[in-house]
mmCIF file of C-alpha atoms in Angstrom:
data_model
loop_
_atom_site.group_PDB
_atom_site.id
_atom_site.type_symbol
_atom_site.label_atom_id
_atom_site.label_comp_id
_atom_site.label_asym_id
_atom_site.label_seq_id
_atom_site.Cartn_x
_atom_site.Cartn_y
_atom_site.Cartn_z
ATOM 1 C CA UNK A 741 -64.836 -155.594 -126.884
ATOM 2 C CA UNK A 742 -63.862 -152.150 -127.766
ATOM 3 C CA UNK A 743 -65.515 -151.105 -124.400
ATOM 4 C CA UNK A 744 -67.961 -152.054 -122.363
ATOM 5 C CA UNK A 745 -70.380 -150.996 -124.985
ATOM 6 C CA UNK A 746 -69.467 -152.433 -128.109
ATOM 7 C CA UNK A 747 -68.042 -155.668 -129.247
ATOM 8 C CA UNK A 748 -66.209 -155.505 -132.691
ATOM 9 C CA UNK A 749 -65.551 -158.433 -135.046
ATOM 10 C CA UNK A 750 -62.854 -158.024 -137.908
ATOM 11 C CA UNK A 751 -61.972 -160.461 -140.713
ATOM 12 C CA UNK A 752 -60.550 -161.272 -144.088
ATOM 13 C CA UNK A 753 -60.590 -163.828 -146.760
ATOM 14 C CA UNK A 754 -63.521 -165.975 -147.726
ATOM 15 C CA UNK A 755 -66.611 -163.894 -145.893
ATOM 16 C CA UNK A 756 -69.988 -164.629 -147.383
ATOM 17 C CA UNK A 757 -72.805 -163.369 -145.301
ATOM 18 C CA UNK A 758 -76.089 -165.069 -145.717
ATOM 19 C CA UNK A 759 -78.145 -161.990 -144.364
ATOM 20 C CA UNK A 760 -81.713 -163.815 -144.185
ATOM 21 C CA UNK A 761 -80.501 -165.913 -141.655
ATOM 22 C CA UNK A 762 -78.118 -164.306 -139.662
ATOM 23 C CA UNK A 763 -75.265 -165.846 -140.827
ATOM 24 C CA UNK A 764 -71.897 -164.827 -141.357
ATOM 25 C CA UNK A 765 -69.213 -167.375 -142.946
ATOM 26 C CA UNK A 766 -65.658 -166.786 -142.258
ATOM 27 C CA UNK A 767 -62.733 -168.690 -143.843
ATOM 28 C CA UNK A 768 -60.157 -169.985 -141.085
ATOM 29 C CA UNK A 769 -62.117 -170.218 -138.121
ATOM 30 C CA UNK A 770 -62.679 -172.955 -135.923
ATOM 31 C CA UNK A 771 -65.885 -172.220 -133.875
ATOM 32 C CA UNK A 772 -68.674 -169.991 -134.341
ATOM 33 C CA UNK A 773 -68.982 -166.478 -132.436
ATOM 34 C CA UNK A 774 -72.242 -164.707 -131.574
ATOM 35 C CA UNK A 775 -72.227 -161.191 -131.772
ATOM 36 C CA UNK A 776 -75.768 -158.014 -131.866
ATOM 37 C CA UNK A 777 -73.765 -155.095 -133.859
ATOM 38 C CA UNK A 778 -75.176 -152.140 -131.640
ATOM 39 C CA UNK A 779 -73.195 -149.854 -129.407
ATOM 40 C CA UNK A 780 -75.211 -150.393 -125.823
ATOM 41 C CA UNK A 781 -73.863 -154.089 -124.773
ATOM 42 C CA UNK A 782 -74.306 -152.987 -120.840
ATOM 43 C CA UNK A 783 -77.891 -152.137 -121.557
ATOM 44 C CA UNK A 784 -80.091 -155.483 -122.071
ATOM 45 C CA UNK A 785 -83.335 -153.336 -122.555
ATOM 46 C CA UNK A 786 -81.702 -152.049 -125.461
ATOM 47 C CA UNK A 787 -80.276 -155.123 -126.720
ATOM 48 C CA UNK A 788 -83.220 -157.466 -126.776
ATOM 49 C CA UNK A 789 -84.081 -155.667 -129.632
ATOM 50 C CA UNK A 790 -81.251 -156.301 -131.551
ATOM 51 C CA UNK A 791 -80.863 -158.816 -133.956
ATOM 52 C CA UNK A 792 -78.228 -161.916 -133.592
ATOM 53 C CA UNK A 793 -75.285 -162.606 -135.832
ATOM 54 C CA UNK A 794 -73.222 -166.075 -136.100
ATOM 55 C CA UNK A 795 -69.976 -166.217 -137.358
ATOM 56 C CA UNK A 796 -69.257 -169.900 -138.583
ATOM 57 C CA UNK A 797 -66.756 -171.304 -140.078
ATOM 58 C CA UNK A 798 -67.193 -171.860 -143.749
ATOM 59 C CA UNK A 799 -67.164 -175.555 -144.371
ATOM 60 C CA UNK A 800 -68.013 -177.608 -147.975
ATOM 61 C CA UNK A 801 -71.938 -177.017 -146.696
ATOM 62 C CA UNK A 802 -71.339 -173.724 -146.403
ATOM 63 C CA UNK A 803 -73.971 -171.548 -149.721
ATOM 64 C CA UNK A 804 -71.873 -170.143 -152.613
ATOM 65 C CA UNK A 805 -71.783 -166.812 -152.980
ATOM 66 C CA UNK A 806 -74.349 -165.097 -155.155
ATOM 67 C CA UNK A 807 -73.360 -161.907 -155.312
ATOM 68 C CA UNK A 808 -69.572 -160.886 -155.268
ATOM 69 C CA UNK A 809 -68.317 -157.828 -153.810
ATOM 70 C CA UNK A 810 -64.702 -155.702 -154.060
ATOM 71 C CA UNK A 811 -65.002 -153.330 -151.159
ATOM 72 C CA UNK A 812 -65.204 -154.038 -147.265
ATOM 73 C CA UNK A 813 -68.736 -154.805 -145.446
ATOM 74 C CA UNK A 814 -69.837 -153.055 -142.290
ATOM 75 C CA UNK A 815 -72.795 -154.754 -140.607
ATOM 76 C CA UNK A 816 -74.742 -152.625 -138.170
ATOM 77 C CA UNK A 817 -77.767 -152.258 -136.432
ATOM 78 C CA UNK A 818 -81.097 -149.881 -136.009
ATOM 79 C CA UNK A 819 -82.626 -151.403 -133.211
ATOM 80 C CA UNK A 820 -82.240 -150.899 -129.578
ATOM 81 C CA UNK A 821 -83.257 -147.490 -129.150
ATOM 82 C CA UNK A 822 -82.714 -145.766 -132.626
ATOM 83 C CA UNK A 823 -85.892 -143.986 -133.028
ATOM 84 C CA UNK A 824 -84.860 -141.514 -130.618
ATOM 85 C CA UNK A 825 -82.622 -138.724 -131.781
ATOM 86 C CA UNK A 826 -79.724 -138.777 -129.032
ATOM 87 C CA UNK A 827 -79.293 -142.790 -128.962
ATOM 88 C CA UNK A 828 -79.236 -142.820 -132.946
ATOM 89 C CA UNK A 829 -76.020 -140.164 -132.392
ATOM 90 C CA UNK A 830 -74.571 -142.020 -129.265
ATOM 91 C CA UNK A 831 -75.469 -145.278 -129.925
ATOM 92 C CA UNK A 832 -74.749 -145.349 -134.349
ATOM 93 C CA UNK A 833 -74.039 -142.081 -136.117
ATOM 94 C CA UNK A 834 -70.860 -141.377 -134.315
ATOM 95 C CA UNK A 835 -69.410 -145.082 -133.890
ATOM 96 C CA UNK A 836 -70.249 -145.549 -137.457
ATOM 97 C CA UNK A 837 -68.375 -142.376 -138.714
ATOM 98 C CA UNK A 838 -65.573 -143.754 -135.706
ATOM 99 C CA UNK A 839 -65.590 -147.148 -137.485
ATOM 100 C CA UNK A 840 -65.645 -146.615 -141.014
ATOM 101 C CA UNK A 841 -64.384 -142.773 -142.147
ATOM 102 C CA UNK A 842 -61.484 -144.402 -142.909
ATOM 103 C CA UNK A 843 -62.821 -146.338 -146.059
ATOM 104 C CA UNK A 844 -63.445 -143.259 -147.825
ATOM 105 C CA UNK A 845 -66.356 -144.223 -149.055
ATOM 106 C CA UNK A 846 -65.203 -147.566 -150.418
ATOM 107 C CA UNK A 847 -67.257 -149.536 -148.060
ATOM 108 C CA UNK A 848 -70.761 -151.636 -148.342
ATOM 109 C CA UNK A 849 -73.113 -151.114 -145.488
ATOM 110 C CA UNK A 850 -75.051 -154.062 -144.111
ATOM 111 C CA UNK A 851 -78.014 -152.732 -142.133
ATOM 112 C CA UNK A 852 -79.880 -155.002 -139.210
ATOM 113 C CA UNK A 853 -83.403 -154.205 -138.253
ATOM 114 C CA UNK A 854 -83.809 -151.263 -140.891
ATOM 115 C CA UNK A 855 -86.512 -148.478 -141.069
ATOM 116 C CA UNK A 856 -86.838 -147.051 -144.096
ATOM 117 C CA UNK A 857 -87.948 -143.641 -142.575
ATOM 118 C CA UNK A 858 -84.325 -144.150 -140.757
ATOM 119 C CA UNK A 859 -82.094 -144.328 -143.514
ATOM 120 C CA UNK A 860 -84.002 -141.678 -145.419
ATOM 121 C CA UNK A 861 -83.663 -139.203 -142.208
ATOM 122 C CA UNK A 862 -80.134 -139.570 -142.266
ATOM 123 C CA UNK A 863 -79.037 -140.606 -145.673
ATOM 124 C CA UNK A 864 -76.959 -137.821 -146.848
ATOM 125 C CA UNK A 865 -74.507 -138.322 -143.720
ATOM 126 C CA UNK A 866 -74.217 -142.156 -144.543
ATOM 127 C CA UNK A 867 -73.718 -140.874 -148.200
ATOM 128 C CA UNK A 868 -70.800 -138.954 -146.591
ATOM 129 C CA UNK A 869 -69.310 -142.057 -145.607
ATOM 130 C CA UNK A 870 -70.296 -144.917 -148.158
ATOM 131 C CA UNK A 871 -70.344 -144.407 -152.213
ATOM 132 C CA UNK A 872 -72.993 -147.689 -152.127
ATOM 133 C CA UNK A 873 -76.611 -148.042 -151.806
ATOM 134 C CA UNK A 874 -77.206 -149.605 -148.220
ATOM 135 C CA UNK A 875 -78.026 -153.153 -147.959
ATOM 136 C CA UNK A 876 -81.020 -154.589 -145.559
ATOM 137 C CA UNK A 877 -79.032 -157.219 -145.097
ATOM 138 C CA UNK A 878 -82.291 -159.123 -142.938
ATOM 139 C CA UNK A 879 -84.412 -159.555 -145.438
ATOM 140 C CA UNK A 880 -81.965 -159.676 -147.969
ATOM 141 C CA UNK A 881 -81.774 -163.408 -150.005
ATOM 142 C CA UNK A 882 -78.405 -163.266 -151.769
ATOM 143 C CA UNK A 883 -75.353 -164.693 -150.241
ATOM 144 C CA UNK A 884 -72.762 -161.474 -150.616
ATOM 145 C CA UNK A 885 -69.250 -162.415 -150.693
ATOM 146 C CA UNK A 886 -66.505 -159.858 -149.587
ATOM 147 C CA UNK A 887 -62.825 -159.751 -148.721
ATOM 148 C CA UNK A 888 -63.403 -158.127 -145.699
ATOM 149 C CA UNK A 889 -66.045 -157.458 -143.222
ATOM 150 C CA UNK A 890 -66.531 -155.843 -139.686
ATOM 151 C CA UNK A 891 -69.199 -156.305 -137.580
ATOM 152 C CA UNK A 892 -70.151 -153.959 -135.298
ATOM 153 C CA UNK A 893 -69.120 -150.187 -134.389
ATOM 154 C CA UNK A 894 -65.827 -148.991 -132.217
ATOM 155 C CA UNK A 895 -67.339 -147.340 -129.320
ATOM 156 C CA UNK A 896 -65.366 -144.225 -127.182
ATOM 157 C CA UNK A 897 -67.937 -141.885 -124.987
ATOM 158 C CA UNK A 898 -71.367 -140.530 -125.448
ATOM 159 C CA UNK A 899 -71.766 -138.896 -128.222
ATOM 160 C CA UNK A 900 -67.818 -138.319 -128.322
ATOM 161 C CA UNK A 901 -64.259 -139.215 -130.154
ATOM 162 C CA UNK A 902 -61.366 -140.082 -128.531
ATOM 163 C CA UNK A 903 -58.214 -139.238 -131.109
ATOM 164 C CA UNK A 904 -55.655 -140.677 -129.476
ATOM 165 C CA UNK A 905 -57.554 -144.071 -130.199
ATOM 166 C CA UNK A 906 -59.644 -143.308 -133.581
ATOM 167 C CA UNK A 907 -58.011 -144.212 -136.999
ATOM 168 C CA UNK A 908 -56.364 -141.068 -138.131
ATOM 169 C CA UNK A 909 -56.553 -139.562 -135.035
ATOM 170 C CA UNK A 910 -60.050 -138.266 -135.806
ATOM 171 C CA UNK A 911 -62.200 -136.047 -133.231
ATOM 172 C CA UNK A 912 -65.638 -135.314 -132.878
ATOM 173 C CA UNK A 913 -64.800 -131.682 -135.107
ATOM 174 C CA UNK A 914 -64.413 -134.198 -137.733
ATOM 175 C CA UNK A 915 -67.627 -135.606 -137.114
ATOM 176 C CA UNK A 916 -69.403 -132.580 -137.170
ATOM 177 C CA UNK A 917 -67.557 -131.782 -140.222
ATOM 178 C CA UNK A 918 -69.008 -134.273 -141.909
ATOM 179 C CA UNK A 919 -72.553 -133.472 -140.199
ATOM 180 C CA UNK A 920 -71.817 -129.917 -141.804
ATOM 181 C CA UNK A 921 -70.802 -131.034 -145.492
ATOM 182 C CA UNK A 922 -73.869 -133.548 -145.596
ATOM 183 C CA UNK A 923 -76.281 -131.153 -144.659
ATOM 184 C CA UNK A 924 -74.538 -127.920 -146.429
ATOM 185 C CA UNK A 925 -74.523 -126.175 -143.288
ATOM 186 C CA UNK A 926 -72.110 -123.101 -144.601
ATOM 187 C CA UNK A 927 -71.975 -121.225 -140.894
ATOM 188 C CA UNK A 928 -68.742 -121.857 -139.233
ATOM 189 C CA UNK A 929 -68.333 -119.683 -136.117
ATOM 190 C CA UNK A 930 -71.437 -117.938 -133.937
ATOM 191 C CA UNK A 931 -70.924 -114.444 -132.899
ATOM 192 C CA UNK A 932 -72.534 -111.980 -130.929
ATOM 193 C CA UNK A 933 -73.575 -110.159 -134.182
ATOM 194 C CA UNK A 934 -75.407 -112.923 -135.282
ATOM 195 C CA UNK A 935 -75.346 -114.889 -138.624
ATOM 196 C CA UNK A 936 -74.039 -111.482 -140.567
ATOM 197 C CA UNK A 937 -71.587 -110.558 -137.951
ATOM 198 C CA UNK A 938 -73.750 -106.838 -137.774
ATOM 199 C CA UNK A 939 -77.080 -107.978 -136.441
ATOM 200 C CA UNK A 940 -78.514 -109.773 -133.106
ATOM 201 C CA UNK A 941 -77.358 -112.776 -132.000
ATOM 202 C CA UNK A 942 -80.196 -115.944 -132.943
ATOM 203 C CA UNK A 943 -81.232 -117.678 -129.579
ATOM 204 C CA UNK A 944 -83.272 -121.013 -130.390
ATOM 205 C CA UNK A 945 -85.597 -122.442 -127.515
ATOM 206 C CA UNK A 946 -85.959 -126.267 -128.513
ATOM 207 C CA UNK A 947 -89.626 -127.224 -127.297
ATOM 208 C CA UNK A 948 -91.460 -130.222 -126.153
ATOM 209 C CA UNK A 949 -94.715 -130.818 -126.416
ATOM 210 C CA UNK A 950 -95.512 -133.827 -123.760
ATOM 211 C CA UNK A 951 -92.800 -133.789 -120.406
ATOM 212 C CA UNK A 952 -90.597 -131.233 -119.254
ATOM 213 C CA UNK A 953 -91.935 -128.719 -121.597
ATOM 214 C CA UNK A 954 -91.687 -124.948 -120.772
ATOM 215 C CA UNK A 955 -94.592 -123.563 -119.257
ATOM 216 C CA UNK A 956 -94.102 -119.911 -120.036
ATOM 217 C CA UNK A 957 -92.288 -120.259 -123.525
ATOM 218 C CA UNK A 958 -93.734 -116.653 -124.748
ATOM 219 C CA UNK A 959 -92.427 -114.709 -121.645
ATOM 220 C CA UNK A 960 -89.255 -116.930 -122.154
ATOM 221 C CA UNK A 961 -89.166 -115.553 -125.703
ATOM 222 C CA UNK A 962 -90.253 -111.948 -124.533
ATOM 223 C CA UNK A 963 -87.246 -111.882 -122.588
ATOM 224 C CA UNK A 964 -85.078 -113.127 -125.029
ATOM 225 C CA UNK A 965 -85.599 -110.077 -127.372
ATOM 226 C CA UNK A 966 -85.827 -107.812 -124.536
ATOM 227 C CA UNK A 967 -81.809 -109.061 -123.677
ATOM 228 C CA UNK A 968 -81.259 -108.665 -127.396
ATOM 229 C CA UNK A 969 -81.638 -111.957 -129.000
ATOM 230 C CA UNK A 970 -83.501 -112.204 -132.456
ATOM 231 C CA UNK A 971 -85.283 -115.444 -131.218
ATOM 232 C CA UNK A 972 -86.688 -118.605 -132.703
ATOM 233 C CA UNK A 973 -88.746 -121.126 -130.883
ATOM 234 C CA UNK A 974 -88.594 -124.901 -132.656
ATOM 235 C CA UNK A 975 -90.063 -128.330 -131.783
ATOM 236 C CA UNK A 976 -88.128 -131.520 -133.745
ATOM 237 C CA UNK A 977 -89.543 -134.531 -133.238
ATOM 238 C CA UNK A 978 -89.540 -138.023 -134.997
ATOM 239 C CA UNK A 979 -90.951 -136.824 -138.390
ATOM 240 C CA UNK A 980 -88.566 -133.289 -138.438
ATOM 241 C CA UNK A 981 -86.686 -132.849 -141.664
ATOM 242 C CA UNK A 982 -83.432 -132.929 -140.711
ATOM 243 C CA UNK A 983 -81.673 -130.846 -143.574
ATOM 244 C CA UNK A 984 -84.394 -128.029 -142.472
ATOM 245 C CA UNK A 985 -83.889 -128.833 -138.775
ATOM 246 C CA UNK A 986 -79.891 -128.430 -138.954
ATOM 247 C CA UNK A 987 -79.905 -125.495 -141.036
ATOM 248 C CA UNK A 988 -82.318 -123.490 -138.359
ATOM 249 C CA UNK A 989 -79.805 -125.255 -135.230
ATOM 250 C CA UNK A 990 -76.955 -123.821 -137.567
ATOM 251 C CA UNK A 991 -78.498 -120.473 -137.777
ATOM 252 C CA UNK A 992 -78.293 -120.145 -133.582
ATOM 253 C CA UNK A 993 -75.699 -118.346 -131.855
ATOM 254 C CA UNK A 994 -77.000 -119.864 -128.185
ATOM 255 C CA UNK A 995 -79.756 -123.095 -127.940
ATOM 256 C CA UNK A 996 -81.582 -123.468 -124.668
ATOM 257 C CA UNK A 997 -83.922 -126.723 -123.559
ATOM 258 C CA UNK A 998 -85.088 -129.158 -120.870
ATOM 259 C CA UNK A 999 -83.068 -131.983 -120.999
ATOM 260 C CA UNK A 1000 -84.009 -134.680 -123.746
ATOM 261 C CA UNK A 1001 -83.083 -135.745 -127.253
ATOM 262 C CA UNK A 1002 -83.874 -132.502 -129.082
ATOM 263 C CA UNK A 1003 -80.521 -131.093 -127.489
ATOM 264 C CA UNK A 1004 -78.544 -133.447 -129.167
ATOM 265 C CA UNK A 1005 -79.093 -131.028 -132.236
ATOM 266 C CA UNK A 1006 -75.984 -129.235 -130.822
ATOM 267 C CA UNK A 1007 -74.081 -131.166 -133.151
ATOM 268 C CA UNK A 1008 -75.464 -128.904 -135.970
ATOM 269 C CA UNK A 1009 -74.648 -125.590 -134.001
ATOM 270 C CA UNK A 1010 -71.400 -123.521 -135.157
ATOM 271 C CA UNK A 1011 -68.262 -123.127 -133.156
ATOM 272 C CA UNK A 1012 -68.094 -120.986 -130.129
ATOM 273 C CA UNK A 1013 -71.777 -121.050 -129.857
ATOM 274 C CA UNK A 1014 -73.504 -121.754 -126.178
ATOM 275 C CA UNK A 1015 -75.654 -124.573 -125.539
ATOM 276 C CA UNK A 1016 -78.305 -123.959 -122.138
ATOM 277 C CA UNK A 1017 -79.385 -127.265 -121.021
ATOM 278 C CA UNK A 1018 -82.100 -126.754 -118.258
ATOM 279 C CA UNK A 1019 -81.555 -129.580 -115.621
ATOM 280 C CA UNK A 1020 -84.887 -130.909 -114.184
ATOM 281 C CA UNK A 1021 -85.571 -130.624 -110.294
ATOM 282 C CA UNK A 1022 -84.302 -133.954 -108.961
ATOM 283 C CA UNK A 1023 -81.045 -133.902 -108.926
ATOM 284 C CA UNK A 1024 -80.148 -135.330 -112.302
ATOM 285 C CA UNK A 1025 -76.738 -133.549 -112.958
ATOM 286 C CA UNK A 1026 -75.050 -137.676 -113.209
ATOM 287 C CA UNK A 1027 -77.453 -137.468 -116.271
ATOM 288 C CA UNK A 1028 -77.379 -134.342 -117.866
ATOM 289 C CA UNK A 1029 -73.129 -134.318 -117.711
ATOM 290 C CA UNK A 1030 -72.383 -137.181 -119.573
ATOM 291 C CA UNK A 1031 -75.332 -136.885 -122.297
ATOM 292 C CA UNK A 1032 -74.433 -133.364 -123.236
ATOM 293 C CA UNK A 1033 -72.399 -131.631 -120.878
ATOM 294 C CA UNK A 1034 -69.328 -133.541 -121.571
ATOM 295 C CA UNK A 1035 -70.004 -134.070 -125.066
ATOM 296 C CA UNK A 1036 -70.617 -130.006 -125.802
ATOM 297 C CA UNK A 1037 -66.518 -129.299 -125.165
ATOM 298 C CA UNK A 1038 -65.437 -131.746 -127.553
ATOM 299 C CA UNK A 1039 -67.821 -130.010 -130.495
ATOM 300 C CA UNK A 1040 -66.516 -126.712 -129.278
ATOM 301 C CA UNK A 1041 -69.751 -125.671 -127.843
ATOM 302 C CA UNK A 1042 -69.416 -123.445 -125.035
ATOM 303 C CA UNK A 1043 -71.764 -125.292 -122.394
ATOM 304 C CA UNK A 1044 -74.140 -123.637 -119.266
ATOM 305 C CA UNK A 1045 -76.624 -125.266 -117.183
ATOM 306 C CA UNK A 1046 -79.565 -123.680 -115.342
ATOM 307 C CA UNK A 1047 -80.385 -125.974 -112.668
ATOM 308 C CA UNK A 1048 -84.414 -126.092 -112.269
ATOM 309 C CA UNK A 1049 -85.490 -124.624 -108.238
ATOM 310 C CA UNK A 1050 -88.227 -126.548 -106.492
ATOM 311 C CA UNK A 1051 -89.589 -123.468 -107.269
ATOM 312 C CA UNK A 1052 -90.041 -123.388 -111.263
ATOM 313 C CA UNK A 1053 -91.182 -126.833 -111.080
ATOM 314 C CA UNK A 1054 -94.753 -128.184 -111.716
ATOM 315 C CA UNK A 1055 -93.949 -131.071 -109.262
ATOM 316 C CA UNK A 1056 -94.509 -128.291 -106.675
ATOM 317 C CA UNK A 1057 -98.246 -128.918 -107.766
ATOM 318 C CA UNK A 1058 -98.124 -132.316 -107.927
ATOM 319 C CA UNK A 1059 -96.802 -133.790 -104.313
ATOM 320 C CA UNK A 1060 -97.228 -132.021 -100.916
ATOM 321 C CA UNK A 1061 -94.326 -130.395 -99.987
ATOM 322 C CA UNK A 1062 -93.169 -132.806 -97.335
ATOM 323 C CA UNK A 1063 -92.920 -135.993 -100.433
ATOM 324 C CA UNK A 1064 -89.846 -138.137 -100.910
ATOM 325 C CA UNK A 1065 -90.015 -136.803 -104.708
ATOM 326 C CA UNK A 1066 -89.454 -132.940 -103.355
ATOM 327 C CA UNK A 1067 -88.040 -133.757 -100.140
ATOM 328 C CA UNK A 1068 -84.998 -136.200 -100.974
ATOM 329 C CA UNK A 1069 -84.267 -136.996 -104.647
ATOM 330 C CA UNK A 1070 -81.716 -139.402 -104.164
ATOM 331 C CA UNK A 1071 -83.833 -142.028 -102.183
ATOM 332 C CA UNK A 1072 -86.312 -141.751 -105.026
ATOM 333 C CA UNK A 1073 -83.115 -142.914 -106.922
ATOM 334 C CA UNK A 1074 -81.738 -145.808 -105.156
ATOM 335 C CA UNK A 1075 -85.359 -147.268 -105.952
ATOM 336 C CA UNK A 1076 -83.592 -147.743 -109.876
ATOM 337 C CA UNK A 1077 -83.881 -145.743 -113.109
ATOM 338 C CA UNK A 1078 -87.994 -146.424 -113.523
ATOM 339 C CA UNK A 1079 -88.706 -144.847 -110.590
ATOM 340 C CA UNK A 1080 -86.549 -141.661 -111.546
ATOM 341 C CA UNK A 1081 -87.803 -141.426 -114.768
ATOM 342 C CA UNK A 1082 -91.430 -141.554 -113.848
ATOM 343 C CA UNK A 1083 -90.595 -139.112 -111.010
ATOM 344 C CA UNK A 1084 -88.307 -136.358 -112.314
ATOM 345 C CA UNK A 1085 -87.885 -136.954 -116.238
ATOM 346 C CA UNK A 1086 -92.388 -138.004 -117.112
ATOM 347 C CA UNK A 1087 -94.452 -135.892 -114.587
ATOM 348 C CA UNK A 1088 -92.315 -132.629 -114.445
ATOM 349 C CA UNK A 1089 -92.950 -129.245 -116.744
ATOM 350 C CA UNK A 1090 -90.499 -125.912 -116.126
ATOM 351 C CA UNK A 1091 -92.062 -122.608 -115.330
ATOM 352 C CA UNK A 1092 -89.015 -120.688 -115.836
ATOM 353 C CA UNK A 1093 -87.981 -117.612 -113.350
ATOM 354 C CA UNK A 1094 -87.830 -114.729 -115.615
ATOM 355 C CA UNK A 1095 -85.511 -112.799 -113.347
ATOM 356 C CA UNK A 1096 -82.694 -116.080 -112.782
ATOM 357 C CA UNK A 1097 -83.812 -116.398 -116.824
ATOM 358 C CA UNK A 1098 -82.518 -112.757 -118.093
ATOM 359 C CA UNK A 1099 -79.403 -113.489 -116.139
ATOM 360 C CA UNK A 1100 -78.383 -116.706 -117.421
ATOM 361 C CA UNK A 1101 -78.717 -115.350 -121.277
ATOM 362 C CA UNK A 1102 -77.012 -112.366 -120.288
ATOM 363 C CA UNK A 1103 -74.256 -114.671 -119.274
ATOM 364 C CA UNK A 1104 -74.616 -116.464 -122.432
ATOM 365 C CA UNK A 1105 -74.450 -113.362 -124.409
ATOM 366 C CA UNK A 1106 -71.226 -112.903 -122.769
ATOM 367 C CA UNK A 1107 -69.443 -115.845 -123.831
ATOM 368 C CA UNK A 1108 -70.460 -115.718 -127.269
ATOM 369 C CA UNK A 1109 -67.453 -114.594 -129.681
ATOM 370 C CA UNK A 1110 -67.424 -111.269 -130.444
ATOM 371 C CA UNK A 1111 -68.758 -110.181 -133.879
#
């Protein structure tokens, strides 16, 4: 267990992996392992939808190997909750890139539970990391022999690195790096003078169509200018193109949204840029600090949070005024994450306050590097 997220298996010599039925043969063992290759072991929502792995022993029954590799095998996983943008960073992208950067590209990937509208979203990073076409090794009838394999992703933090611990003492810079070179994102540093160093700076307001969405995105983006931002309004979702997506993220100088997966673009912003993320009225800073608050110093994003008011929020609407939901967020907790989530994450929109708005960009404006 490389934490209590991930479990990592590691082995040389006679490995011949029978993918179509979940079968892993290892020379010089003496009892078979179990093991689901996808970084959120504490998480058995997650899990149930990831596909099992044996390791046996290989004996004289064991199938001969039908195809014969040179280079290492990496088996990993696209179930549990890949689909959505900040668990395929937290959960794959960056224990992947963790687990196998050091290969240089001399590495065959093995992929459980594959989407093809997955690997195709993200196939130029894995192209940063592997010089081979990736294998669904489920539905995959060969028996590929190797002379090494490793099953299952080294996991640190959310959406972080540790170097003191990473092979080569890699950080999440490098990471992004790599996120940079795959998508030919050619800004480094954001500035207060924008992309040319002599303009405005680029604020981007990620949108949501269904919960927390802003209510009064137009006055938001009225503002904006008014401050002195040249301003772009976006809305990424499952189908986004995510060369054109990381390019625009790259172009920004400060991103603000409601907490959810389209923050985790921040990996694609520049250095020294500021990342807003609006915290939703019910007391959900736990949340919002370790899925990007934490994260953000690590990628040398300068972070802010504007903590949503009873006020701004459309749950004002929704409950009278002396509700458990408005009244005392933390009882509505202890009743377990459903019960938050339908609460504070599914039922609540964000009219911001235009006056509390101005002043946080004004702020951000501030911290931004000067041109």
């Amino acid at each position: 267990m490389t934490s209590k997220r991930s479990e990592r298996c590691e082995a040389r010599g006679d490995i011949r992996v029978e993918g179509n039925a979940s079968t892993i043969y290892i020379g010089g063992i003496d009892k078979e392992w179990k093991t689901k290759p996808y970084a959120r072991y504490h998480d058995p929502v997650a899990m149930a939808v990831v596909r099992e792995f044996t390791l046996k022993p290989v004996t004289e029954s064991s199938p001969a190997c039908t195809r014969n590799h040179s280079v290492p095998a990496f088996v990993f996983s696209n179930g549990g909750f890949s689909g959505n943008l900040y668990h395929d960073y937290t959960d794959v992208l960056v224990p992947l890139f963790l687990s196998t950067h050091q290969f240089k590209g001399q590495v065959q990937f093995l992929l459980s539970g594959l989407k093809p509208w997955w690997v195709n979203k993200f196939n130029l990073f894995f192209r940063q990391l592997t010089k081979y076409d990736i294998l669904d090794i489920d539905n995959d009838k060969d028996v590929h022999c190797f002379p090494r394999i490793v099953v299952g992703a080294t996991f640190h933090k959310d959406m972080g690195v540790d170097p003191k611990r990473s092979p080569g003492h890699v950080s999440v810079v490098d990471f992004k790096r790599a996120l940079r070179r795959a998508f030919g994102l050619e800004r480094v540093a954001a500035s207060r003078g924008g992309a040319t160093g002599k303009g405005k700076p680029r604020l981007l307001i990620i949108s949501r169509k269904n919960s927390r969405r802003f209510l009064n995105e137009r006055e938001m983006a009225q503002a904006a200018a008014a401050v002195g931002f040249e301003v772009r309004i976006a809305e990424p979702d499952q189908h986004t193109d995510m060369s054109t997506f990381a390019q625009l993220v790259n172009s920004a100088d400060v991103m603000i949204g409601v907490h959810g997966a389209g923050l985790t673009n921040m990996v694609f912003l520049p250095r020294g840029a500021v990342l807003i993320q609006v915290v939703p009225f019910g007391g959900l800073e736990w949340l919002t600090t370790v899925t990007f608050k934490n994260p953000a110093k690590d990628m040398e994003v300068t972070y802010m949070d504007y903590n949503v008011q009873l006020e701004e929020s459309s749950l004002i609407d929704q409950y009278p005024r002396n509700h458990q939901v408005l009244t005392d967020p933390y009882a509505v907790h202890k009743q377990g994450w459903d019960a938050l989530k339908t609460a504070y994450l599914d039922k609540q929109n964000i009219k911001m306050d235009m006056d509390r708005f101005k002043k946080t960009l004004q702020e951000a404006l501030d911290k931004l590097p000067p041109a």
